[in-house]
Short mmCIF file of C-alpha atoms and ligand atoms in Angstrom, two decimals:
data_model
loop_
_atom_site.label_atom_id
_atom_site.label_comp_id
_atom_site.label_asym_id
_atom_site.label_seq_id
_atom_site.Cartn_x
_atom_site.Cartn_y
_atom_site.Cartn_z
CA MET T 30 -15.84 107.19 -30.34
CA PRO T 31 -16.59 109.96 -27.66
CA ASP T 32 -18.91 112.44 -28.80
CA GLN T 33 -17.44 116.13 -29.86
CA THR T 34 -17.79 118.39 -26.90
CA VAL T 35 -20.65 121.11 -27.81
CA PRO T 36 -20.75 124.17 -25.51
CA GLU T 37 -23.94 122.77 -23.64
CA GLN T 38 -22.24 119.87 -22.42
CA THR T 39 -19.06 122.11 -21.91
CA GLY T 40 -21.85 124.22 -19.68
CA LYS T 41 -22.67 121.26 -17.90
CA PHE T 42 -19.19 120.00 -17.32
CA ASP T 43 -18.24 123.28 -15.47
CA GLU T 44 -21.44 123.34 -13.55
CA LEU T 45 -20.41 119.99 -12.55
CA GLN T 46 -16.94 120.78 -12.22
CA ASN T 47 -17.67 123.78 -9.95
CA ARG T 48 -20.26 122.12 -7.56
CA LEU T 49 -17.77 119.29 -6.96
CA LYS T 50 -14.55 121.59 -6.23
CA ALA T 51 -16.44 123.09 -3.33
CA HIS T 52 -16.31 119.64 -2.08
CA GLN T 53 -12.80 118.04 -3.40
CA GLN T 54 -14.81 116.17 -5.15
CA GLU T 55 -13.97 116.93 -8.66
CA HIS T 56 -11.97 114.11 -9.36
CA VAL T 57 -15.55 111.77 -10.79
CA LEU T 58 -15.06 113.81 -13.93
CA GLN T 59 -11.90 112.93 -15.15
CA PHE T 60 -13.12 110.53 -17.73
CA TRP T 61 -15.26 113.33 -19.22
CA ASP T 62 -13.66 113.57 -22.33
CA GLU T 63 -13.69 109.75 -23.04
CA ILE T 64 -17.32 109.02 -22.17
CA SER T 65 -20.17 109.62 -24.36
CA GLU T 66 -22.97 111.71 -24.46
CA SER T 67 -25.56 109.11 -22.73
CA GLN T 68 -22.87 108.18 -20.10
CA ARG T 69 -21.89 111.83 -19.26
CA LYS T 70 -25.43 112.02 -18.71
CA GLN T 71 -25.67 109.05 -16.51
CA LEU T 72 -22.96 110.52 -14.88
CA ALA T 73 -24.20 113.90 -14.20
CA THR T 74 -27.71 112.84 -13.28
CA GLN T 75 -25.79 110.53 -10.46
CA ILE T 76 -23.55 113.56 -9.32
CA ASP T 77 -26.80 115.71 -9.30
CA GLU T 78 -28.20 113.19 -6.75
CA LEU T 79 -25.73 113.74 -4.35
CA ASP T 80 -26.02 115.45 -1.60
CA LEU T 81 -22.71 116.55 -1.38
CA VAL T 82 -23.26 118.83 1.94
CA GLN T 83 -24.68 115.71 3.66
CA LEU T 84 -21.86 113.70 2.44
CA ASP T 85 -18.97 116.00 3.76
CA ALA T 86 -20.57 115.59 6.90
CA LEU T 87 -20.65 112.36 7.24
CA ILE T 88 -17.07 112.04 5.78
CA ALA T 89 -16.16 114.38 8.41
CA GLY T 90 -17.97 111.87 10.89
CA GLN T 91 -19.95 115.30 12.19
CA ASP T 92 -23.14 113.43 12.26
CA ALA T 93 -24.06 112.27 16.12
CA LYS T 94 -22.20 108.89 16.81
CA GLN T 95 -23.86 106.71 19.01
CA ASP T 96 -21.59 105.69 22.45
CA PHE T 97 -23.11 102.47 22.30
CA ALA T 98 -20.85 101.38 25.24
CA ALA T 99 -22.26 103.64 27.77
CA MET T 100 -25.77 103.26 26.36
CA ALA T 101 -25.24 98.82 27.12
CA GLN T 102 -24.29 100.44 30.61
CA VAL T 103 -27.96 101.62 31.16
CA ALA T 104 -29.48 99.43 29.06
CA ASP T 105 -32.20 97.31 30.60
CA PRO T 106 -34.82 94.47 28.93
CA PRO T 107 -37.22 96.17 26.65
CA PRO T 108 -41.30 96.08 27.67
CA SER T 109 -42.32 92.79 25.68
CA VAL T 110 -44.22 89.62 26.02
CA ASP T 111 -42.76 86.47 25.61
CA ALA T 112 -43.43 83.36 23.71
CA GLU T 113 -45.51 81.95 25.95
CA GLY T 114 -47.71 85.22 26.47
CA SER T 115 -45.99 86.63 30.11
CA GLY T 116 -45.34 90.13 30.20
CA ALA T 117 -48.60 91.65 29.10
CA ASN T 118 -51.55 92.89 30.51
CA TRP T 119 -53.95 91.28 27.97
CA THR T 120 -53.88 87.75 26.88
CA THR T 121 -52.10 85.92 23.38
CA THR T 122 -55.66 84.80 22.62
CA GLU T 123 -56.86 88.35 23.03
CA ALA T 124 -53.67 89.90 21.13
CA ARG T 125 -54.60 87.52 18.13
CA LEU T 126 -58.17 88.61 18.24
CA ARG T 127 -57.48 91.94 17.68
CA GLY T 128 -55.10 91.54 15.12
CA GLU T 129 -57.63 89.13 13.63
CA GLN T 130 -59.92 91.98 13.23
CA ALA T 131 -57.39 94.70 12.12
CA ILE T 132 -57.18 92.58 9.06
CA ARG T 133 -60.43 91.85 8.58
CA ASP T 134 -61.11 95.50 8.43
CA GLY T 135 -58.53 96.18 5.86
CA GLN T 136 -56.28 98.00 8.16
CA VAL T 137 -52.83 96.09 7.36
CA GLY T 138 -50.25 96.33 4.53
CA ALA T 139 -47.20 94.07 4.00
CA VAL T 140 -43.87 95.70 3.17
CA ILE T 141 -40.96 92.93 2.07
CA VAL T 142 -37.76 95.05 1.68
CA ALA T 143 -35.26 93.02 -1.07
CA GLY T 144 -33.42 95.81 -2.10
CA GLY T 145 -29.84 94.09 -0.77
CA GLN T 146 -26.77 93.04 -2.84
CA GLY T 147 -26.74 89.58 -1.40
CA THR T 148 -23.24 89.41 -1.12
CA ARG T 149 -22.48 86.85 1.15
CA LEU T 150 -24.99 84.58 -0.47
CA GLY T 151 -23.63 84.79 -3.58
CA PHE T 152 -26.66 84.09 -5.82
CA PRO T 153 -26.72 85.77 -9.29
CA GLN T 154 -30.27 86.96 -9.13
CA PRO T 155 -32.10 88.78 -6.60
CA LYS T 156 -32.01 86.76 -3.22
CA GLY T 157 -36.32 86.62 -3.01
CA MET T 158 -35.61 84.72 -6.23
CA PHE T 159 -33.76 81.78 -4.42
CA PRO T 160 -35.31 78.77 -4.04
CA ILE T 161 -35.75 78.18 -0.59
CA GLY T 162 -38.43 75.19 -0.05
CA PRO T 163 -37.15 72.02 0.99
CA VAL T 164 -39.18 69.94 -1.51
CA SER T 165 -41.32 72.50 -3.56
CA ASN T 166 -37.96 74.47 -4.33
CA ARG T 167 -40.11 77.55 -3.94
CA THR T 168 -38.39 80.54 -4.09
CA LEU T 169 -38.68 83.36 -1.02
CA PHE T 170 -40.83 85.09 -2.74
CA GLN T 171 -43.10 82.78 -3.41
CA PHE T 172 -43.21 81.48 0.23
CA PHE T 173 -44.44 85.36 0.99
CA ALA T 174 -46.79 85.42 -1.64
CA ASP T 175 -48.42 81.95 -0.88
CA ARG T 176 -48.57 83.26 3.10
CA LEU T 177 -50.18 86.21 1.74
CA ILE T 178 -52.93 84.74 -0.51
CA ALA T 179 -53.28 82.11 2.29
CA ILE T 180 -54.77 85.33 4.93
CA GLN T 181 -56.50 87.04 1.88
CA GLN T 182 -58.53 83.96 1.83
CA ALA T 183 -58.78 83.27 5.59
CA TYR T 184 -59.98 86.49 6.20
CA SER T 185 -61.91 87.86 3.12
CA VAL T 186 -59.45 90.43 2.28
CA LYS T 187 -57.44 92.44 0.13
CA ILE T 188 -53.76 93.26 1.74
CA PRO T 189 -51.59 95.48 -0.31
CA LEU T 190 -47.84 94.22 -0.79
CA PHE T 191 -45.27 96.67 -1.13
CA VAL T 192 -42.10 95.42 -2.37
CA MET T 193 -38.70 97.46 -1.84
CA THR T 194 -36.31 96.51 -4.83
CA SER T 195 -32.78 98.77 -5.26
CA GLU T 196 -30.86 99.42 -8.46
CA ALA T 197 -29.22 95.99 -8.11
CA THR T 198 -32.63 94.18 -7.78
CA ASP T 199 -35.25 96.58 -9.64
CA ASP T 200 -35.43 95.05 -13.10
CA GLU T 201 -35.05 91.57 -12.40
CA THR T 202 -37.70 91.44 -9.55
CA ARG T 203 -40.29 93.66 -11.32
CA ALA T 204 -39.58 91.16 -14.47
CA TYR T 205 -39.88 87.92 -12.20
CA PHE T 206 -43.26 89.13 -11.35
CA GLN T 207 -44.69 89.84 -14.00
CA GLU T 208 -43.30 86.55 -15.72
CA HIS T 209 -45.05 84.55 -12.96
CA ASN T 210 -48.36 86.21 -12.55
CA TYR T 211 -47.85 88.03 -9.81
CA LEU T 212 -46.85 84.70 -7.95
CA GLY T 213 -50.90 84.19 -7.84
CA LEU T 214 -51.54 87.80 -6.07
CA SER T 215 -53.65 90.07 -7.42
CA PRO T 216 -51.34 92.62 -9.79
CA ASN T 217 -53.71 95.86 -8.40
CA ASP T 218 -52.49 94.65 -4.93
CA VAL T 219 -48.37 94.30 -5.60
CA VAL T 220 -46.73 97.71 -5.92
CA ILE T 221 -42.57 97.30 -6.14
CA PHE T 222 -40.67 100.27 -5.41
CA LYS T 223 -37.34 101.39 -5.43
CA GLN T 224 -34.92 102.47 -2.78
CA GLY T 225 -32.53 105.05 -2.81
CA THR T 226 -28.52 104.61 -3.35
CA MET T 227 -25.68 106.37 -1.54
CA PRO T 228 -22.11 106.55 -3.12
CA ALA T 229 -19.05 104.70 -1.69
CA VAL T 230 -16.10 106.67 -0.71
CA ASP T 231 -12.17 106.18 -0.27
CA ALA T 232 -11.87 105.05 3.42
CA GLU T 233 -8.69 107.18 3.98
CA SER T 234 -9.34 110.36 1.79
CA GLY T 235 -13.24 110.48 1.79
CA LYS T 236 -13.12 110.95 -1.94
CA LEU T 237 -16.05 109.42 -3.89
CA LEU T 238 -15.37 106.08 -5.92
CA LEU T 239 -15.78 105.73 -9.59
CA ALA T 240 -17.29 102.23 -10.48
CA GLU T 241 -16.78 103.01 -14.24
CA LYS T 242 -15.52 106.07 -16.29
CA ASP T 243 -19.28 106.61 -16.49
CA SER T 244 -20.69 105.68 -13.07
CA LEU T 245 -20.03 106.37 -8.88
CA ALA T 246 -19.75 103.39 -6.75
CA LEU T 247 -23.54 103.78 -5.32
CA SER T 248 -25.15 101.01 -3.31
CA PRO T 249 -28.42 100.32 -1.96
CA ASP T 250 -28.79 103.15 1.23
CA GLY T 251 -29.44 100.39 3.66
CA HIS T 252 -33.26 99.21 4.67
CA GLY T 253 -33.63 102.38 6.54
CA GLY T 254 -33.54 103.63 3.24
CA THR T 255 -37.67 102.20 3.07
CA VAL T 256 -38.59 105.31 5.15
CA ALA T 257 -37.84 107.67 2.27
CA ALA T 258 -38.27 105.23 -0.17
CA LEU T 259 -42.35 104.47 0.81
CA GLN T 260 -42.77 108.43 1.02
CA ARG T 261 -40.70 109.05 -2.53
CA SER T 262 -42.70 106.45 -4.12
CA GLY T 263 -46.44 107.53 -3.17
CA CYS T 264 -46.63 104.16 -1.95
CA LEU T 265 -47.43 105.60 2.07
CA GLN T 266 -50.03 107.44 0.04
CA GLU T 267 -51.44 104.81 -1.23
CA ALA T 268 -51.41 102.89 2.19
CA ARG T 269 -53.34 105.39 3.51
CA GLU T 270 -55.66 106.07 0.72
CA ARG T 271 -56.60 102.00 1.13
CA GLY T 272 -57.32 102.72 4.83
CA VAL T 273 -54.29 100.87 5.56
CA ARG T 274 -53.12 101.24 9.71
CA GLN T 275 -50.49 98.92 9.71
CA LEU T 276 -47.44 98.17 8.05
CA ALA T 277 -45.97 94.54 8.52
CA TYR T 278 -42.91 94.98 7.57
CA ILE T 279 -40.36 92.08 7.08
CA GLN T 280 -37.14 91.32 4.81
CA VAL T 281 -37.35 88.62 2.02
CA ASP T 282 -34.18 86.62 3.33
CA ASN T 283 -36.18 84.76 6.19
CA PRO T 284 -38.52 81.86 4.87
CA LEU T 285 -39.96 81.78 8.40
CA ALA T 286 -40.78 85.02 9.21
CA HIS T 287 -44.22 85.38 10.33
CA LEU T 288 -45.45 88.36 7.46
CA CYS T 289 -48.89 89.77 8.96
CA ASP T 290 -49.14 87.77 12.04
CA PRO T 291 -52.15 88.35 13.80
CA THR T 292 -50.81 88.13 17.25
CA LEU T 293 -48.09 89.80 16.88
CA LEU T 294 -50.08 92.50 15.40
CA GLY T 295 -52.51 92.20 18.04
CA HIS T 296 -49.86 92.83 20.65
CA HIS T 297 -48.79 95.96 18.56
CA LEU T 298 -52.11 97.39 18.91
CA MET T 299 -52.52 96.38 22.82
CA ALA T 300 -49.63 98.09 23.41
CA GLU T 301 -50.84 101.13 21.25
CA SER T 302 -47.37 100.89 19.85
CA GLU T 303 -46.11 102.95 17.39
CA MET T 304 -43.52 100.17 15.98
CA THR T 305 -43.52 96.65 17.29
CA THR T 306 -40.27 94.32 16.68
CA GLN T 307 -40.73 90.23 17.29
CA VAL T 308 -37.35 88.93 18.37
CA ILE T 309 -35.74 85.71 19.89
CA ARG T 310 -34.45 84.85 23.16
CA LYS T 311 -30.76 85.27 22.25
CA ARG T 312 -29.35 81.15 22.43
CA TYR T 313 -25.62 82.37 23.25
CA ALA T 314 -24.66 85.79 24.82
CA THR T 315 -22.54 87.02 21.61
CA GLU T 316 -25.17 85.67 18.76
CA ARG T 317 -24.76 87.66 15.86
CA VAL T 318 -27.90 89.65 16.23
CA GLY T 319 -29.01 93.17 17.40
CA ASN T 320 -29.78 93.50 20.96
CA VAL T 321 -33.45 95.11 21.38
CA VAL T 322 -32.95 96.87 24.78
CA SER T 323 -34.79 99.63 27.08
CA ILE T 324 -32.64 102.89 27.68
CA ASP T 325 -34.58 105.59 29.63
CA GLY T 326 -38.06 104.58 28.41
CA LYS T 327 -37.00 104.21 24.62
CA VAL T 328 -36.43 101.00 22.62
CA HIS T 329 -33.16 100.74 21.29
CA ILE T 330 -31.33 98.25 19.12
CA ILE T 331 -27.58 98.00 19.65
CA GLU T 332 -25.58 95.48 17.06
CA TYR T 333 -23.95 92.78 18.19
CA SER T 334 -20.50 94.28 17.02
CA ASP T 335 -21.27 97.21 19.37
CA LEU T 336 -21.95 95.58 22.30
CA PRO T 337 -19.47 95.42 25.02
CA GLU T 338 -18.65 91.61 25.71
CA SER T 339 -19.31 92.25 29.99
CA ALA T 340 -23.06 93.73 28.92
CA ALA T 341 -23.28 91.03 26.67
CA GLU T 342 -23.15 88.27 29.00
CA ALA T 343 -24.59 89.72 32.37
CA THR T 344 -27.59 87.56 33.39
CA ASP T 345 -30.32 88.39 35.92
CA GLU T 346 -31.00 86.81 39.41
CA GLU T 347 -32.41 83.74 37.44
CA GLY T 348 -28.91 83.34 35.36
CA GLN T 349 -30.62 84.10 32.11
CA LEU T 350 -29.18 86.80 29.99
CA ARG T 351 -30.23 90.16 30.65
CA LEU T 352 -30.28 91.50 27.57
CA TRP T 353 -31.86 88.68 25.70
CA ALA T 354 -33.64 90.17 23.05
CA GLY T 355 -32.26 89.54 19.67
CA ASN T 356 -33.60 91.16 16.56
CA ILE T 357 -34.96 89.39 13.55
CA ALA T 358 -36.34 92.17 11.61
CA VAL T 359 -39.92 91.52 11.57
CA HIS T 360 -41.89 95.19 12.28
CA ILE T 361 -45.41 96.00 12.75
CA ILE T 362 -45.20 99.95 11.76
CA ASP T 363 -47.79 102.82 12.05
CA VAL T 364 -48.69 103.94 9.14
CA ASP T 365 -49.27 107.63 10.89
CA PHE T 366 -45.76 107.12 12.97
CA LEU T 367 -44.32 106.46 9.36
CA GLN T 368 -45.75 109.66 8.07
CA ARG T 369 -44.78 111.84 10.47
CA VAL T 370 -40.92 110.48 10.44
CA SER T 371 -40.80 110.49 7.01
CA ASP T 372 -41.47 114.62 7.05
CA SER T 373 -38.64 114.98 8.89
CA SER T 374 -35.42 113.85 5.90
CA ASP T 375 -32.67 113.09 8.77
CA ALA T 376 -34.91 110.89 10.50
CA LEU T 377 -32.64 107.85 10.57
CA PRO T 378 -29.12 108.39 11.08
CA PHE T 379 -26.34 106.53 8.99
CA HIS T 380 -24.00 103.85 10.14
CA ARG T 381 -20.78 103.46 8.30
CA ALA T 382 -19.14 99.62 7.27
CA LEU T 383 -15.73 99.26 5.73
CA LYS T 384 -16.11 96.82 3.00
CA LYS T 385 -14.19 96.19 -0.55
CA VAL T 386 -15.31 97.73 -3.18
CA PRO T 387 -13.75 97.54 -6.90
CA TYR T 388 -13.07 100.48 -8.30
CA LEU T 389 -11.43 102.78 -10.92
CA ALA T 390 -7.95 103.81 -10.30
CA PRO T 391 -6.59 107.48 -11.93
CA SER T 392 -5.03 105.23 -14.38
CA GLY T 393 -8.24 103.66 -15.45
CA ARG T 394 -7.83 100.44 -14.70
CA LEU T 395 -10.10 98.35 -12.12
CA ASP T 396 -8.46 97.83 -8.77
CA ASN T 397 -10.26 94.70 -6.77
CA PRO T 398 -8.74 95.55 -3.63
CA ALA T 399 -7.93 92.68 -1.22
CA GLN T 400 -8.86 94.07 1.50
CA PRO T 401 -11.61 96.56 2.54
CA ASN T 402 -10.93 100.12 1.31
CA ALA T 403 -14.25 101.97 1.09
CA THR T 404 -16.93 103.25 3.51
CA LYS T 405 -20.52 102.64 2.69
CA PHE T 406 -23.22 104.22 4.25
CA GLU T 407 -26.28 102.92 5.44
CA ARG T 408 -29.64 103.48 7.06
CA PHE T 409 -31.02 100.75 9.54
CA ILE T 410 -35.06 100.52 9.98
CA PHE T 411 -34.62 99.56 13.10
CA ASP T 412 -33.73 103.41 14.11
CA LEU T 413 -36.70 104.07 14.00
CA LEU T 414 -37.43 102.16 17.55
CA PRO T 415 -36.32 105.11 19.72
CA GLN T 416 -38.69 107.63 18.18
CA ALA T 417 -41.73 105.36 18.34
CA LYS T 418 -43.91 105.79 21.05
CA ASN T 419 -44.73 102.89 22.77
CA ALA T 420 -42.12 100.45 21.50
CA PHE T 421 -42.69 97.08 22.42
CA VAL T 422 -41.42 94.05 21.98
CA VAL T 423 -42.83 90.28 21.08
CA GLU T 424 -41.08 86.78 21.44
CA VAL T 425 -40.85 83.80 19.10
CA LEU T 426 -39.11 80.63 19.18
CA PRO T 427 -36.27 80.64 16.42
CA CYS T 428 -37.91 77.43 15.70
CA GLN T 429 -40.62 78.85 14.42
CA GLY T 430 -39.79 82.22 13.16
CA PHE T 431 -36.00 82.89 12.59
CA ALA T 432 -33.91 80.70 9.72
CA PRO T 433 -32.09 83.63 8.01
CA VAL T 434 -30.51 83.02 4.49
CA LYS T 435 -27.48 85.24 4.57
CA ASN T 436 -24.20 82.93 3.78
CA ALA T 437 -23.97 80.48 0.82
CA ASP T 438 -23.64 76.39 2.04
CA GLY T 439 -20.30 75.76 3.68
CA ALA T 440 -20.54 78.25 6.07
CA ALA T 441 -21.20 77.56 9.31
CA THR T 442 -24.68 79.74 9.83
CA ASP T 443 -27.72 81.06 8.27
CA THR T 444 -26.99 78.97 5.31
CA PRO T 445 -29.75 77.94 2.88
CA SER T 446 -29.23 74.18 3.79
CA LEU T 447 -29.99 75.27 7.75
CA ALA T 448 -32.87 77.37 6.57
CA ARG T 449 -34.29 74.49 4.50
CA ARG T 450 -33.71 71.83 7.11
CA ALA T 451 -35.54 74.32 9.69
CA ILE T 452 -38.33 74.62 7.53
CA SER T 453 -38.55 71.00 7.23
CA GLU T 454 -38.18 70.53 11.01
CA LEU T 455 -40.91 72.97 11.82
CA HIS T 456 -43.92 71.37 9.23
CA GLN T 457 -42.45 67.80 10.67
CA ALA T 458 -43.16 69.00 14.36
CA TRP T 459 -46.90 70.46 13.15
CA ILE T 460 -47.57 66.95 11.52
CA GLU T 461 -46.33 65.05 14.84
CA SER T 462 -48.74 67.87 16.66
CA SER T 463 -51.55 66.08 14.64
CA GLY T 464 -50.38 62.79 15.43
CA GLY T 465 -48.62 61.38 12.73
CA VAL T 466 -45.00 60.29 11.71
CA VAL T 467 -42.58 61.49 9.75
CA GLY T 468 -39.62 58.76 8.85
CA SER T 469 -36.43 59.63 9.55
CA GLY T 470 -34.34 61.96 6.87
CA VAL T 471 -38.01 62.82 5.17
CA GLN T 472 -38.19 66.43 4.19
CA VAL T 473 -41.96 67.70 4.67
CA GLU T 474 -42.98 70.99 3.52
CA ILE T 475 -46.41 72.67 4.06
CA ASN T 476 -47.63 75.61 1.55
CA PRO T 477 -49.52 78.08 4.15
CA ARG T 478 -52.44 77.83 1.61
CA PHE T 479 -53.01 74.52 2.71
CA ALA T 480 -52.15 75.17 6.66
CA MET T 481 -50.65 78.45 8.19
CA ASN T 482 -50.29 76.41 11.65
CA SER T 483 -50.03 73.12 13.64
CA GLY T 484 -54.13 73.85 14.35
CA GLU T 485 -55.35 74.40 10.69
CA LEU T 486 -52.83 71.00 9.70
CA SER T 487 -54.68 68.83 12.22
CA ASN T 488 -58.36 69.74 10.71
CA LYS T 489 -56.77 68.77 7.00
CA ILE T 490 -54.62 65.47 7.56
CA SER T 491 -55.35 62.15 9.32
CA PRO T 492 -53.86 61.77 12.61
CA LYS T 493 -52.94 58.42 11.49
CA ILE T 494 -50.09 60.25 8.60
CA ARG T 495 -47.01 58.28 8.15
CA VAL T 496 -44.93 60.17 5.59
CA GLU T 497 -42.05 57.67 4.26
CA THR T 498 -40.90 59.85 1.02
CA ASP T 499 -40.22 63.73 0.98
CA ARG T 500 -43.67 65.35 0.65
CA TYR T 501 -45.17 68.94 0.18
CA PHE T 502 -48.44 69.62 1.17
CA ASP T 503 -50.04 71.99 -1.21
CA THR T 504 -53.35 73.45 -2.41
CA PRO T 505 -53.57 75.00 -6.05
CA ILE T 506 -53.71 78.35 -6.52
CA ARG T 507 -57.07 80.25 -7.15
CA MET T 508 -56.22 82.40 -9.61
CA HIS T 509 -57.30 86.57 -9.22
P1 UTP L 628 -28.63 92.49 4.81
O1 UTP L 628 -27.99 93.38 5.35
O2 UTP L 628 -28.39 90.83 5.18
O3 UTP L 628 -27.80 92.21 2.74
O4 UTP L 628 -30.36 92.61 4.28
P2 UTP L 628 -28.15 91.85 2.13
O5 UTP L 628 -27.93 92.54 0.85
O6 UTP L 628 -29.29 90.58 2.24
O7 UTP L 628 -26.82 90.75 2.01
P3 UTP L 628 -25.03 91.04 1.62
O8 UTP L 628 -24.78 91.60 3.43
O9 UTP L 628 -25.15 91.59 0.85
O10 UTP L 628 -24.52 89.80 2.34
C1 UTP L 628 -30.97 92.32 4.77
C2 UTP L 628 -32.49 92.51 4.50
O11 UTP L 628 -32.56 93.41 3.68
C3 UTP L 628 -32.93 94.13 2.72
C4 UTP L 628 -32.26 92.99 1.79
O12 UTP L 628 -32.80 92.81 1.07
C5 UTP L 628 -32.78 91.53 3.26
O13 UTP L 628 -33.96 91.14 2.78
N1 UTP L 628 -31.91 95.71 2.47
C6 UTP L 628 -30.61 95.53 2.89
C7 UTP L 628 -32.67 96.27 1.68
O14 UTP L 628 -33.53 95.87 1.35
N2 UTP L 628 -31.75 97.64 1.02
C8 UTP L 628 -30.78 97.31 1.72
O15 UTP L 628 -29.97 98.95 1.15
C9 UTP L 628 -30.28 96.55 2.40
#
């Protein structure tokens, strides 16, 4: 039974209606009389949190749109160091030593963003809880926790971990960390914080969509929401208080991501860069990764969908792709820089995506559109790059650092099966470089607490090792 309307609620209704009317969005109150007091409160809170002026501008397309075709015409390859170490005025060893020192000095924190809805993967829980270990079945979250534990032990240091969730993933992620003893990490060093949301609007009319009678159709505000959420949640402040000067950022869906990689950190510090991004050399011109380019001395990313084919296919005098650098979303971000940009609310532009969003029709019936019907607004973290001084790019080989888990098995690319295979093949290569042999079709997996790279592994296994059945090389977790 809906509550009886009392004067206080009438007051709230009038106030909301007046506000919404000024932006032609009052239809979202259509079911007010049919919902309970707590449901009204929820809807009212969602409306209170909307920035209707900003939304008007986004719907009208008034925010500056970038002309990517024009940008592509003047785009050059970015300042970078390649996987062999060429391109910088320092050696890879110098970079590694510098990065190791920064880690040892406690100047590095880790950020994992895990707020996405993972719609393409179709896994019912947050993506971080997806089992990805080819032999161990460890989850994505456990992969990164193990890596952080290994690094903390190697450098005798505490590294705070900031995990970004969203409305869609927060409760389950918190419960998962609690129920699994923070995956071996110290609970004092793990902070889970929630990103903001943005409403979806009808693609044609710009009207806000209702997901239910008491709820707008809301979704996470993109991985660029990290900037505002780090600030709002107090995480940025906490990082500063702990002496953290650089944040190592990764996305939860790449199990090969080099979280807190000393060499990457070192290149970033040697280049005096405010933001450094790790890239792969694109394997073909139209590969579906963002193109990291340099325009007028600033580093930008042009999405594959925005890059004209002629620019994507252009080659240099050696026949190599001119715009070669593909974004894999592994960044090192200077904390002072992050503070500077978070102080300005419009630091990052919004991108629009046309998506299928189920919505409540005026009749009250849930409509599941067969075609994209809605515009969603998202911010992207890489839009920080043009604002960063001395932004720098570091190449990693895809087989060593990139195995994204985006699509369900059966798709041609970026599936869990392909990621598991990539992990096993990389670890097999490490075993073989120590002199060992892995039987054909045998899966291997090395926990970073056992060895973080082939050099470490060669000190731990016999060069005569023969691995004939699936094997997981592990070290028990020493609990905090
Ligand atoms: P994707 O853009 O690939 O989105 O996110 P997704 O949610 O994982 O998958 P789809 O598109 O719905 O199928 C890349 C990374 O950024 C994080 C995701 O959790 C993933 O680690 N992300 C994305 C956020 O943390 N918040 C967002 O709003 C969007």
